[in-house]
CSV table of C-alpha atoms and ligand atoms in Angstrom, one decimal:
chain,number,residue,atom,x,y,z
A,242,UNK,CA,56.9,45.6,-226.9
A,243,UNK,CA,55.9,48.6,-229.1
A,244,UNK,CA,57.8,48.6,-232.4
A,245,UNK,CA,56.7,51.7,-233.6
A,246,UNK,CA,60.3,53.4,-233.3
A,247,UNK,CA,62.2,50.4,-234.4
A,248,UNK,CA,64.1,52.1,-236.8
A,249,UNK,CA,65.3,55.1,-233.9
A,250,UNK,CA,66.3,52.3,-232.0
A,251,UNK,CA,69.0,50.4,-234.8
A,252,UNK,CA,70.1,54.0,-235.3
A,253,UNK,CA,70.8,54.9,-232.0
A,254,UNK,CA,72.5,50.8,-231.6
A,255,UNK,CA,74.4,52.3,-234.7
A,256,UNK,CA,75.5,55.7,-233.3
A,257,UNK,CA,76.3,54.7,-230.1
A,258,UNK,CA,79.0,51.8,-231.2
A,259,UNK,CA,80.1,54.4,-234.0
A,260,UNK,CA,80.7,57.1,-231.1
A,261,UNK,CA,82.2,54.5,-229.2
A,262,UNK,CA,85.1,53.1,-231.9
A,263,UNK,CA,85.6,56.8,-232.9
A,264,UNK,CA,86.5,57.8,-229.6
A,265,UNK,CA,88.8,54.9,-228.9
A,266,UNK,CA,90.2,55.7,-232.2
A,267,UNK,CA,91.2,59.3,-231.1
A,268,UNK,CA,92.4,58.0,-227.7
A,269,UNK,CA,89.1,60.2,-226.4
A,270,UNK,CA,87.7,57.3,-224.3
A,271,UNK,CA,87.2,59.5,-221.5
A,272,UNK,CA,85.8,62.4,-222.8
A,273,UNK,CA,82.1,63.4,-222.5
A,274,UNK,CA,81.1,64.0,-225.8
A,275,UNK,CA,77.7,65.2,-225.9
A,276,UNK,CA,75.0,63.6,-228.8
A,277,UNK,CA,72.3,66.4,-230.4
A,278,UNK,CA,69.1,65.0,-231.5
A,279,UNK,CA,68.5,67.5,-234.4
A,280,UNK,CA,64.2,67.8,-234.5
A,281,UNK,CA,63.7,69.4,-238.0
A,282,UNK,CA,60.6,67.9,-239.7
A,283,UNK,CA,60.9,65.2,-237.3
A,284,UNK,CA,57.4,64.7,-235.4
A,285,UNK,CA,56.9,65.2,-231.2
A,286,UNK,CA,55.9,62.0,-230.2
A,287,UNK,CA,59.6,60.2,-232.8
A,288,UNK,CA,61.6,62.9,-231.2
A,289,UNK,CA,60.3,62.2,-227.4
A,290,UNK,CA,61.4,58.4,-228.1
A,291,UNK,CA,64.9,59.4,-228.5
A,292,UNK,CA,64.5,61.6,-225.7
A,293,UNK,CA,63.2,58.7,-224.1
A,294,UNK,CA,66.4,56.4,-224.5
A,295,UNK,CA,68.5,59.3,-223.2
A,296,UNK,CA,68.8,61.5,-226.3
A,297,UNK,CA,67.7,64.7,-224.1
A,298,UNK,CA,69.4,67.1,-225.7
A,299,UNK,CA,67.5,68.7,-228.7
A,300,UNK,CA,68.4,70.9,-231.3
A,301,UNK,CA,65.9,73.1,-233.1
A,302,UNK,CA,66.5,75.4,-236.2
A,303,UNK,CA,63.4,77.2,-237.1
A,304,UNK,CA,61.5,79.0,-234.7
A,305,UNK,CA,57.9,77.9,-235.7
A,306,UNK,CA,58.2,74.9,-236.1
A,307,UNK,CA,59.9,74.6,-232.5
A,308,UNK,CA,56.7,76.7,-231.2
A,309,UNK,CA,54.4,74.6,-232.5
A,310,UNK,CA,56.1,71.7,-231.0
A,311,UNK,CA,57.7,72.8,-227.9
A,312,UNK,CA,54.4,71.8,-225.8
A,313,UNK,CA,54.5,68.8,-226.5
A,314,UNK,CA,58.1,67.4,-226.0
A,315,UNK,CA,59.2,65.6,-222.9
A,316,UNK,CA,59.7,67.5,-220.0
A,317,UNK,CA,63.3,66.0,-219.3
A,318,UNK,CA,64.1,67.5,-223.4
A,319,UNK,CA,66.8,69.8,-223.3
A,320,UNK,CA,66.5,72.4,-226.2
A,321,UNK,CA,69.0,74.2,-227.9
A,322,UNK,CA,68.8,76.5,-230.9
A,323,UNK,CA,70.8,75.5,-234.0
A,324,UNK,CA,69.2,77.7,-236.6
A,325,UNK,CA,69.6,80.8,-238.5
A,326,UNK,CA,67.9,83.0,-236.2
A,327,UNK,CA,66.8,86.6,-237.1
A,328,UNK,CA,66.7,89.2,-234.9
A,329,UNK,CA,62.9,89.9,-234.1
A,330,UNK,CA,62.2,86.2,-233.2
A,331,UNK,CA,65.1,86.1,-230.9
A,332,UNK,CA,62.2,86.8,-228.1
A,333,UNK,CA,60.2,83.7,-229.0
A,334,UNK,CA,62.4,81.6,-228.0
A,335,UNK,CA,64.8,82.9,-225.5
A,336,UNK,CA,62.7,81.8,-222.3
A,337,UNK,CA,62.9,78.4,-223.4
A,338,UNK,CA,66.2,77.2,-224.8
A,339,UNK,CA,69.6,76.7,-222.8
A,340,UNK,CA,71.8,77.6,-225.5
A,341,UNK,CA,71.5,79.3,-228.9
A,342,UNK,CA,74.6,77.9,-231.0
A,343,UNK,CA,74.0,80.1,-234.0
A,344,UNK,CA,75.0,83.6,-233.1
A,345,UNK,CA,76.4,84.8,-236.6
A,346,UNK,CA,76.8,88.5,-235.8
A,347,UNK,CA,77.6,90.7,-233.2
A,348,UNK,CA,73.7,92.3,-234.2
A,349,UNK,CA,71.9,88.8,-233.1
A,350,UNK,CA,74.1,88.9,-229.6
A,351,UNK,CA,73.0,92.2,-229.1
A,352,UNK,CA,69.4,91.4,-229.1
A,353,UNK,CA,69.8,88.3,-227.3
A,354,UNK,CA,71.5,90.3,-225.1
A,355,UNK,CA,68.8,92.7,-224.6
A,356,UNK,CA,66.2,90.5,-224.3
A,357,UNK,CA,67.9,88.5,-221.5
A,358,UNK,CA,69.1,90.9,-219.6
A,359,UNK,CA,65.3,92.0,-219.9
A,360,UNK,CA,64.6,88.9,-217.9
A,361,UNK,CA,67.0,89.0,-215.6
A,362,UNK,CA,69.1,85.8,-217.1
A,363,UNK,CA,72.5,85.3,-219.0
A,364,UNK,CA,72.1,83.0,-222.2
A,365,UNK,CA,74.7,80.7,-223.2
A,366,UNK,CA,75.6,81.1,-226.7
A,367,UNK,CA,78.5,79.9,-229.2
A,368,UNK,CA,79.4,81.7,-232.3
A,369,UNK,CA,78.7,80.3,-235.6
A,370,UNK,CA,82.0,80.4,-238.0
A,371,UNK,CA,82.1,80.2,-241.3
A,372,UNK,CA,85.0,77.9,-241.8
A,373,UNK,CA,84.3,77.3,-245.5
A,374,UNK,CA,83.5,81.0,-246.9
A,375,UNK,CA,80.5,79.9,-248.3
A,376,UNK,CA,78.2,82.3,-249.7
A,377,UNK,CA,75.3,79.7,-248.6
A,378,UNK,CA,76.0,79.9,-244.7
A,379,UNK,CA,76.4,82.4,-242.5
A,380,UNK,CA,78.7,82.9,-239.3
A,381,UNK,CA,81.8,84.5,-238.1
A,382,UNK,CA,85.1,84.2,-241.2
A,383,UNK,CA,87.7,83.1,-239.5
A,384,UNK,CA,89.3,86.6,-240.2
A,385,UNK,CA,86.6,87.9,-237.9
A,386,UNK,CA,86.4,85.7,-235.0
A,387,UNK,CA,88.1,86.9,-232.8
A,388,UNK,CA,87.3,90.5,-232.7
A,389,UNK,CA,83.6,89.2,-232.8
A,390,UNK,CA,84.2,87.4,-229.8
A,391,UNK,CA,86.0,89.6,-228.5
A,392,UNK,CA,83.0,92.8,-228.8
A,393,UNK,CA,80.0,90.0,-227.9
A,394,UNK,CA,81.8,88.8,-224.9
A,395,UNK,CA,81.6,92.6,-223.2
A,396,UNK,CA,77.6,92.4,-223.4
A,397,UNK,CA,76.0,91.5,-220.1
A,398,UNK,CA,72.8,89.7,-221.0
A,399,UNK,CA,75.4,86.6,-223.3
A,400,UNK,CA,77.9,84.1,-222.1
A,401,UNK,CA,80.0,82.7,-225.3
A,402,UNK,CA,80.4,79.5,-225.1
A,403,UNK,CA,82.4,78.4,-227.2
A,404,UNK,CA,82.1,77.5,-231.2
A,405,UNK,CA,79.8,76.0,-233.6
A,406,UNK,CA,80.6,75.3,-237.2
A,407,UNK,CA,78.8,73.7,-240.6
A,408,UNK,CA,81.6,72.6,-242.6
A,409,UNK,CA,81.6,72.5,-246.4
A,410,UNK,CA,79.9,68.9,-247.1
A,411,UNK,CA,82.6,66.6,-249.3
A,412,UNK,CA,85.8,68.1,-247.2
A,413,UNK,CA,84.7,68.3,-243.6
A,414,UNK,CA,88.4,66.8,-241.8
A,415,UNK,CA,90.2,69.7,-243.9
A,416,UNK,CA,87.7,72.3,-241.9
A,417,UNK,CA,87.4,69.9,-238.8
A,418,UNK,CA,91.1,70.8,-238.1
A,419,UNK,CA,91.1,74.4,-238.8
A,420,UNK,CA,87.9,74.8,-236.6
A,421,UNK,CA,90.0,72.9,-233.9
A,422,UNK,CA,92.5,75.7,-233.8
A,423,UNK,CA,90.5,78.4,-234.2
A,424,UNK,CA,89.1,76.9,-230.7
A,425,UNK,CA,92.0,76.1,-229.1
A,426,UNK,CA,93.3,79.3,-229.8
A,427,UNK,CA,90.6,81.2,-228.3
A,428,UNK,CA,90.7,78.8,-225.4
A,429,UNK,CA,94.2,79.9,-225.3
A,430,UNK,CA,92.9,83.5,-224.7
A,431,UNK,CA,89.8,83.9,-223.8
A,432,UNK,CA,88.0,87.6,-223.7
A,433,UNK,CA,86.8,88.3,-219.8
A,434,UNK,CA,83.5,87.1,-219.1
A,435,UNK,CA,83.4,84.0,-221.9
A,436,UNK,CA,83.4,80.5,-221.0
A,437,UNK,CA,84.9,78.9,-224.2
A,438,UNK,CA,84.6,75.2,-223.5
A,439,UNK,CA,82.4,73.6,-226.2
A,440,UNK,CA,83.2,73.0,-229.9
A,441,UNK,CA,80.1,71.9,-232.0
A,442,UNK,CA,80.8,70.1,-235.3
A,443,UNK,CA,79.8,67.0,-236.8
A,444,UNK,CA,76.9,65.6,-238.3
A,445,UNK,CA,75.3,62.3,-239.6
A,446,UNK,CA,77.6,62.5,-242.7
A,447,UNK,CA,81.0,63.2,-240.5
A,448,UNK,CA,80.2,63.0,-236.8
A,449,UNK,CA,83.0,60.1,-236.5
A,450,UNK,CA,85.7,62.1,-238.2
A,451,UNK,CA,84.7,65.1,-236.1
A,452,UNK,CA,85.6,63.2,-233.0
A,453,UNK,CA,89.3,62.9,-234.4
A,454,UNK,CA,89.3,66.4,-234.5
A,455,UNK,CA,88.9,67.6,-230.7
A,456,UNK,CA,84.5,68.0,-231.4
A,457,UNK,CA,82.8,68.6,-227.8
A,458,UNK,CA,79.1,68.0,-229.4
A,459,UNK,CA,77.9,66.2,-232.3
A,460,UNK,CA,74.6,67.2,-233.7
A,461,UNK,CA,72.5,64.4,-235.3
A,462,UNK,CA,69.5,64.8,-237.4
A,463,UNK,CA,69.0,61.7,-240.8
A,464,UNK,CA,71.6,59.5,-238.7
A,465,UNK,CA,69.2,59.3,-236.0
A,466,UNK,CA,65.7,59.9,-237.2
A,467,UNK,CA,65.6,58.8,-240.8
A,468,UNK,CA,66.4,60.7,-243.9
A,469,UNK,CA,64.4,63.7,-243.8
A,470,UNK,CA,62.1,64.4,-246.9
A,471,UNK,CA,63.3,68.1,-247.4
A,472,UNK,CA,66.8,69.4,-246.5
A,473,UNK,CA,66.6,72.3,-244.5
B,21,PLP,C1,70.2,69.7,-239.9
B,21,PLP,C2,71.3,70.1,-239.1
B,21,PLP,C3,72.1,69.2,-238.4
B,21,PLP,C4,71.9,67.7,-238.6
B,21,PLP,O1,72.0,67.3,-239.9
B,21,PLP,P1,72.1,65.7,-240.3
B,21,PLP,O2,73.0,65.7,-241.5
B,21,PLP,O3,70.7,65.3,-240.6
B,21,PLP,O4,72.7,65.0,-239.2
B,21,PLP,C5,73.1,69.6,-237.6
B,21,PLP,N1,73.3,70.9,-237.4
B,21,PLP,C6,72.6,71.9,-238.0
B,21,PLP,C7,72.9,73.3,-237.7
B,21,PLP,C8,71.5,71.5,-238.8
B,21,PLP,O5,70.8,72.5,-239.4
């Protein structure tokens, strides 16, 4: 037995019983709650082990270091985009991931509109909200939302999705629940053409409480791979 990824294995042990309680917790047993395996700094060959023991779903924020590691990924690996993306590298990566979960303006869905309509496809995107007002993150405000939504949702080349939030570290329930309505409300009304399904919060620090709080995809980076030596 190769013990060379020992320590992904305890974590995903961990993660797995600490999805499990949470969701009996919140009565969610049932529910399909999908895992992230955030890649950032993480090497190819760690990050195909998790993808490996069924952690196919990747999540990549910065677009060189996704290219130079795309190739060699397992071809089962599922990738998503998680990143602050600008504009002119939206057509790096748009042939190659099934999501892109951090459309902050109604600028960036343009472009990815553009480009994929270039190719003939429709890309599956969520907006990125801003639930804390920080001036260190960028997404939707609240305020905004909707209308955003509302304006990206008319361009043929995107399909929203649904939301994706980073909360504000030390009070992430207090954001959890407002990012939970926000959701439900626009599930309650959603603009033609969206398919507003999938809520994406939680992370190694609060990926338990998220599930209290009505999360459709935790995204895991330190919890699963190891404390990474620079934040990013
Ligand atoms: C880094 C990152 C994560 C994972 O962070 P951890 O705290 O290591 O789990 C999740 N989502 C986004 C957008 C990230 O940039």
């Amino acid at each position: 037995m190769n013990n060379e990824f020992e320590d992904i294995s305890e974590n995903i042990k961990r993660i797995r019983f600490n999805m499990e309680e949470a969701k009996v917790k919140a009565g969610r047993e049932n529910d399909d709650i999908k895992i992230m395996a955030v890649t950032k700094t993480v090497p190819a060959e760690r990050v195909n082990f998790a993808v490996s023991q069924g952690f196919e779903l990747l999540g990549e924020n910065r677009v060189q270091e996704y290219l130079s590691k795309k190739e060699e990924y397992a071809k089962n690996a599922q990738v998503q985009f998680i990143g602050h993306l600008q504009s002119n590298k939206v057509k790096y990566i748009i042939d190659s991931v099934t999501m892109i979960q951090s459309v902050d303006s109604t600028d960036l869905a343009r472009e990815i509109s553009a480009r994929a309509v270039k190719q003939g496809r429709v890309t599956d995107i969520l907006c990125e909200v801003n639930i804390g007002g920080e001036a260190s993150k960028s997404g939707f405000s609240p305020e905004a939302l909707k209308e955003g939504i509302y304006e990206i949702s008319e361009l043929p080349g995107v399909r929203v999705c649904g939301l994706m939030t980073i909360p504000p570290p030390s009070e992430s329930c207090i954001y959890f629940e407002k990012m939970q309505r926000l959701f439900e409300d626009m599930k309650a009304a959603p603009p033609e053409n969206s398919a507003i399904s999938l809520l994406s919060m939680g992370m190694s620090a609060d990926y338990a409480e998220a599930v209290k709080f009505g999360t459709g995809m935790v995204r895991l980076g330190s919890a699963l791979f190891g404390a990474r030596n620079y934040s990013v």
